[in-house]
Amino acid sequence: MPVCKVNLRIYNKMDRIVTGTIFGGFARVAVISVRDAVNEEIRLHDLTPLTAAALGRAMTAGVYLGANLKDKDDSYSVSITGDGCIGGVCVAGDGNYTVRGYVSNPHADLPLKENGHLDVGKGIGQGFFSVIKDLGLKEPYTGKCELVSGEIAEDFASYLVKSEGINSAVALGVLTYREGCKSAGGIIVEALPGITEDMLFILEDIAGQFGNVSELLYQKTPEEIFEFYFGHLDAEVFPAHEIKVRCSCNNEKIEGVLTSLGEEECRNILKEQGKIEIFCHFCEKTYRFGEKEVDALWQK
Ligand SMILES: [Zn+2]
């Protein structure tokens, strides 16, 4: 679709999640675009196309979980651990549409699959899909299930049904080129209580047409994708929310980590290493504490 490509790119500038209901409220749809977020992570972590694809797909799943949190201050983390060359993928965010992530081995790479696609499934391998949600309660919510394929979309759908009892269709994709990421995001359709067999049949048929979702996100805006696939199904579309990459680390939190270590342990590390360094994997910031800072911490 060569027409207006430049304009579309400008219109597609903002990462966002577009949600809505269809069938008069018996299913929910989310169309998510995280291209800019993936490009930020590529620059920050020096990702290969393979690891960018894995992280971008996981970030899309994360954004969806974040959007479903009740409170803006609630937070979540997704961790995908596998025995493949990527190692693990970690994504975290909150109900305010912020997201951040990293992979264990950012330089991991594999030959393309026969169909020309990145082999994320092999890169992740076998392992687990885990979610922790801090909902402001005494104990956080945790859910964990085995990976199905390592391709992340299937794994997320499997997590949703096994851990949260949500029947869904999930399509995730990241389109990369030499200079970075052209498009990234996904479409997630969630069946709600009361949905009929006929409605499910229609949804299965539509989900079967998602095909290459990253190419779709390159050609269309999230709003256009919503309208194209679901506009005719008694749909109600809600205002889009902008997605931002933001790390939640700060001095106060890191001091909290030191406090939980205990004064004796901190003094021991100081004695052995001369300083205490805490590295944030999400934003690659290093926090350094010398004797003076540690003294001050326990005087508080
Ligand atoms: Zn950080």
Coordinates of C-alpha atoms and ligand atoms in Angstrom, one line a residue:
M1 CA 0.0 0.0 0.0
P2 CA 2.4 2.7 -1.2
V3 CA -0.2 5.5 -1.0
C4 CA 0.3 8.1 1.8
K5 CA 3.0 6.0 3.4
V6 CA 4.8 9.1 4.6
N7 CA 1.6 10.6 6.1
L8 CA 0.7 7.3 7.8
R9 CA 4.1 7.2 9.4
I10 CA 3.6 10.7 10.9
Y11 CA 0.1 9.7 12.0
N12 CA 1.6 6.5 13.5
K13 CA 4.2 8.5 15.4
M14 CA 2.7 8.1 18.9
D15 CA 2.9 4.6 20.5
R16 CA -0.6 3.9 21.8
I17 CA -3.2 1.4 22.9
V18 CA -6.7 1.6 21.3
T19 CA -9.3 -0.5 23.1
G20 CA -12.9 -1.0 22.6
T21 CA -15.8 -3.5 22.9
I22 CA -17.5 -5.4 20.2
F23 CA -20.8 -7.4 20.0
G24 CA -22.3 -4.8 22.3
G25 CA -19.9 -5.7 25.1
F26 CA -19.4 -9.5 24.8
A27 CA -15.7 -9.1 23.7
R28 CA -12.9 -6.7 24.2
V29 CA -10.3 -5.7 21.6
A30 CA -7.0 -3.9 22.1
V31 CA -4.8 -2.8 19.2
I32 CA -1.3 -1.8 20.5
S33 CA 1.5 0.0 18.8
V34 CA 4.9 0.1 20.5
R35 CA 7.3 0.9 17.6
D36 CA 8.9 3.9 19.3
A37 CA 9.3 2.1 22.6
V38 CA 11.1 -0.8 20.8
N39 CA 13.4 1.7 19.0
E40 CA 14.2 3.2 22.4
E41 CA 15.1 -0.2 23.8
I42 CA 17.2 -1.1 20.7
R43 CA 19.3 2.0 21.3
L44 CA 19.5 1.6 25.1
H45 CA 20.3 -2.1 25.1
D46 CA 22.0 -2.5 21.7
L47 CA 19.5 -5.2 20.7
T48 CA 19.7 -7.4 17.6
P49 CA 16.6 -7.8 15.4
L50 CA 16.0 -11.1 17.2
T51 CA 16.1 -9.8 20.7
A52 CA 14.2 -6.6 19.7
A53 CA 11.5 -8.8 18.3
A54 CA 11.3 -10.8 21.6
L55 CA 11.3 -7.7 23.7
G56 CA 8.8 -5.9 21.5
R57 CA 6.3 -8.8 21.6
A58 CA 6.7 -9.1 25.4
M59 CA 6.3 -5.3 25.8
T60 CA 3.0 -5.5 23.9
A61 CA 1.8 -8.2 26.2
G62 CA 2.9 -6.1 29.2
V63 CA 1.1 -3.0 27.9
Y64 CA -2.1 -5.0 27.7
L65 CA -1.7 -6.3 31.3
G66 CA -1.0 -2.7 32.4
A67 CA -4.1 -1.3 30.6
N68 CA -6.3 -3.8 32.4
L69 CA -5.0 -2.8 35.9
K70 CA -7.7 -1.1 37.9
D71 CA -5.6 1.6 39.5
K72 CA -3.0 3.9 37.8
D73 CA -0.5 3.1 40.6
D74 CA -0.9 -0.7 40.2
S75 CA 2.1 -2.3 38.5
Y76 CA 3.0 -5.5 36.8
S77 CA 6.1 -7.4 35.7
V78 CA 6.3 -10.1 33.0
S79 CA 9.2 -12.5 33.0
I80 CA 9.8 -15.0 30.2
T81 CA 12.6 -17.4 31.1
G82 CA 13.7 -19.9 28.5
D83 CA 16.7 -22.2 27.7
G84 CA 17.3 -20.5 24.3
C85 CA 20.1 -18.1 23.4
I86 CA 18.0 -15.0 24.4
G87 CA 17.9 -16.2 28.0
G88 CA 15.2 -14.2 29.6
V89 CA 12.9 -11.3 28.8
C90 CA 11.7 -9.0 31.5
V91 CA 9.0 -6.3 31.1
A92 CA 7.5 -4.1 33.7
G93 CA 5.1 -1.2 33.8
D94 CA 2.0 0.3 35.5
G95 CA -1.6 1.2 35.0
N96 CA -0.5 4.6 33.7
Y97 CA 0.6 3.1 30.3
T98 CA 4.4 3.2 31.0
V99 CA 6.5 0.2 30.1
R100 CA 10.2 -0.8 30.2
G101 CA 12.1 -4.0 29.5
Y102 CA 15.3 -5.8 28.9
V103 CA 16.6 -9.2 27.7
S104 CA 19.4 -11.3 29.4
N105 CA 21.5 -11.6 26.2
P106 CA 20.8 -8.5 24.0
H107 CA 23.3 -9.6 21.3
A108 CA 21.8 -13.1 20.8
D109 CA 21.2 -13.9 17.2
L110 CA 19.9 -16.8 15.1
P111 CA 19.5 -17.5 11.4
L112 CA 16.1 -16.6 10.0
K113 CA 13.4 -19.3 9.7
E114 CA 12.6 -20.7 6.2
N115 CA 9.7 -18.3 5.9
G116 CA 12.1 -15.4 6.4
H117 CA 10.8 -14.6 9.9
L118 CA 12.9 -14.1 13.0
D119 CA 13.2 -17.3 15.1
V120 CA 12.0 -16.0 18.4
G121 CA 10.6 -19.4 19.4
K122 CA 14.0 -21.0 19.2
G123 CA 15.7 -17.9 20.8
I124 CA 13.4 -18.2 23.8
G125 CA 13.2 -22.0 23.9
Q126 CA 11.4 -23.9 26.6
G127 CA 10.6 -22.4 30.0
F128 CA 8.0 -20.3 31.8
F129 CA 5.8 -17.2 31.4
S130 CA 5.4 -15.5 34.7
V131 CA 3.4 -12.5 35.8
I132 CA 3.5 -10.6 39.1
K133 CA 0.9 -7.8 39.7
D134 CA 1.2 -5.4 42.6
L135 CA -2.4 -4.3 43.1
G136 CA -1.8 -2.4 46.3
L137 CA -2.8 -5.4 48.4
K138 CA -0.8 -7.2 51.1
E139 CA 0.4 -9.9 48.7
P140 CA 1.1 -9.4 45.0
Y141 CA -0.8 -11.5 42.5
T142 CA 1.4 -14.1 40.8
G143 CA 0.7 -16.4 37.8
K144 CA 3.0 -18.8 36.0
C145 CA 2.7 -21.3 33.2
E146 CA 4.9 -23.2 30.9
L147 CA 5.8 -21.8 27.5
V148 CA 3.9 -23.2 24.5
S149 CA 6.2 -22.2 21.7
G150 CA 8.5 -19.4 22.9
E151 CA 7.0 -17.2 20.2
I152 CA 5.3 -15.2 23.0
A153 CA 1.9 -14.6 21.4
E154 CA 0.8 -18.2 22.0
D155 CA 2.5 -18.2 25.3
F156 CA 0.7 -15.1 26.4
A157 CA -2.7 -16.5 25.3
S158 CA -1.9 -19.7 27.2
Y159 CA -1.0 -17.7 30.3
L160 CA -4.2 -15.7 30.0
V161 CA -6.5 -18.7 29.9
K162 CA -4.6 -20.9 32.4
S163 CA -3.8 -18.2 35.0
E164 CA -6.5 -15.6 34.6
G165 CA -9.3 -17.6 33.0
I166 CA -9.4 -15.3 30.0
N167 CA -10.1 -16.8 26.6
S168 CA -8.3 -14.7 24.0
A169 CA -6.8 -14.5 20.6
V170 CA -3.3 -12.9 20.6
A171 CA -1.3 -11.7 17.6
L172 CA 2.0 -10.0 18.3
G173 CA 4.7 -8.9 15.9
V174 CA 7.8 -6.7 15.4
L175 CA 9.1 -5.6 12.0
T176 CA 12.8 -4.7 12.0
Y177 CA 15.1 -3.3 9.4
R178 CA 18.8 -2.4 9.4
E179 CA 18.3 0.9 11.3
G180 CA 15.8 -0.3 13.9
C181 CA 12.1 -1.1 14.2
K182 CA 9.6 -0.3 11.5
S183 CA 6.5 -1.4 13.5
A184 CA 5.7 -3.3 16.6
G185 CA 2.7 -4.2 18.6
G186 CA -0.3 -6.5 18.4
I187 CA -4.0 -7.2 18.4
I188 CA -5.6 -8.9 21.4
V189 CA -9.2 -10.0 21.5
E190 CA -10.7 -11.2 24.7
A191 CA -14.0 -13.1 25.0
L192 CA -16.2 -11.9 27.9
P193 CA -18.8 -13.8 29.9
G194 CA -22.0 -14.4 27.9
I195 CA -20.3 -14.5 24.5
T196 CA -22.2 -16.8 22.2
E197 CA -20.9 -19.6 20.0
D198 CA -21.7 -17.6 16.9
M199 CA -19.7 -14.6 18.1
L200 CA -16.8 -16.9 18.9
F201 CA -17.0 -18.4 15.4
I202 CA -16.8 -14.9 13.9
L203 CA -13.8 -14.0 16.2
E204 CA -11.9 -17.1 15.2
D205 CA -12.5 -16.3 11.6
I206 CA -11.2 -12.7 12.1
A207 CA -8.2 -13.8 14.2
G208 CA -7.3 -16.2 11.4
Q209 CA -6.8 -13.2 9.1
F210 CA -4.4 -11.3 11.3
G211 CA -1.5 -13.0 9.6
N212 CA 1.5 -10.8 9.7
V213 CA 0.5 -8.3 12.4
S214 CA 3.8 -6.3 12.2
E215 CA 3.3 -5.7 8.5
L216 CA -0.3 -4.7 9.3
L217 CA 0.9 -2.2 11.9
Y218 CA 3.3 -0.8 9.4
Q219 CA 0.5 -0.1 6.9
K220 CA -2.3 1.0 9.2
T221 CA -2.8 2.9 12.4
P222 CA -4.2 1.1 15.4
E223 CA -7.5 2.9 14.9
E224 CA -7.6 1.8 11.3
I225 CA -6.9 -1.8 12.2
F226 CA -9.7 -1.7 14.8
E227 CA -12.1 -0.2 12.3
F228 CA -11.0 -2.6 9.5
Y229 CA -11.5 -5.8 11.5
F230 CA -14.1 -5.0 14.1
G231 CA -15.9 -1.8 13.0
H232 CA -18.9 -3.7 11.7
L233 CA -19.4 -5.8 14.9
D234 CA -21.5 -3.4 17.0
A235 CA -18.2 -1.8 18.2
E236 CA -17.5 0.9 20.7
V237 CA -14.0 2.4 20.5
F238 CA -12.5 4.2 23.5
P239 CA -10.0 7.1 23.4
A240 CA -6.4 6.0 22.8
H241 CA -3.8 6.1 25.5
E242 CA -0.2 7.0 24.8
I243 CA 2.4 4.5 25.8
K244 CA 5.7 5.8 27.2
V245 CA 8.9 4.0 28.1
R246 CA 9.7 5.0 31.6
C247 CA 11.8 3.4 34.4
S248 CA 10.5 3.5 37.9
C249 CA 13.9 3.3 39.6
N250 CA 15.0 6.2 41.8
N251 CA 17.3 6.9 44.8
E252 CA 14.5 6.2 47.3
K253 CA 13.8 2.8 45.9
I254 CA 17.4 1.8 45.7
E255 CA 17.9 3.0 49.3
G256 CA 15.0 0.7 50.1
V257 CA 17.0 -2.2 48.6
L258 CA 20.0 -1.4 50.7
T259 CA 17.8 -1.1 53.8
S260 CA 16.4 -4.5 53.2
L261 CA 19.9 -5.9 52.9
G262 CA 20.5 -4.7 56.5
E263 CA 23.3 -2.5 57.9
E264 CA 25.7 -5.3 58.6
E265 CA 25.6 -6.7 55.1
C266 CA 26.0 -3.2 53.6
R267 CA 29.1 -2.6 55.8
N268 CA 30.5 -6.0 54.7
I269 CA 30.1 -5.2 51.0
L270 CA 31.7 -1.7 51.6
K271 CA 34.6 -3.4 53.4
E272 CA 35.2 -5.9 50.6
Q273 CA 34.5 -3.7 47.6
G274 CA 35.0 -0.1 48.8
K275 CA 31.6 0.8 47.4
I276 CA 28.1 -0.6 46.8
E277 CA 26.9 -0.6 43.2
I278 CA 23.3 -1.4 42.2
F279 CA 22.6 -1.6 38.5
C280 CA 19.1 -1.1 37.0
H281 CA 18.8 -3.6 34.1
F282 CA 15.8 -1.7 32.7
C283 CA 17.4 1.7 32.2
E284 CA 21.1 0.7 32.6
K285 CA 21.7 3.2 35.3
T286 CA 24.2 2.4 38.1
Y287 CA 23.6 3.7 41.6
R288 CA 26.8 4.0 43.7
F289 CA 27.0 4.2 47.5
G290 CA 30.2 5.0 49.4
E291 CA 30.7 5.0 53.1
K292 CA 29.3 8.5 53.5
E293 CA 26.0 7.6 51.8
V294 CA 25.7 4.3 53.8
D295 CA 26.3 6.3 57.0
A296 CA 23.6 8.8 56.0
L297 CA 21.2 6.0 55.2
W298 CA 21.3 4.5 58.7
Q299 CA 21.2 7.9 60.3
K300 CA 17.8 8.4 58.7
Ligands
ZN1 ZN 16.0 2.1 36.0

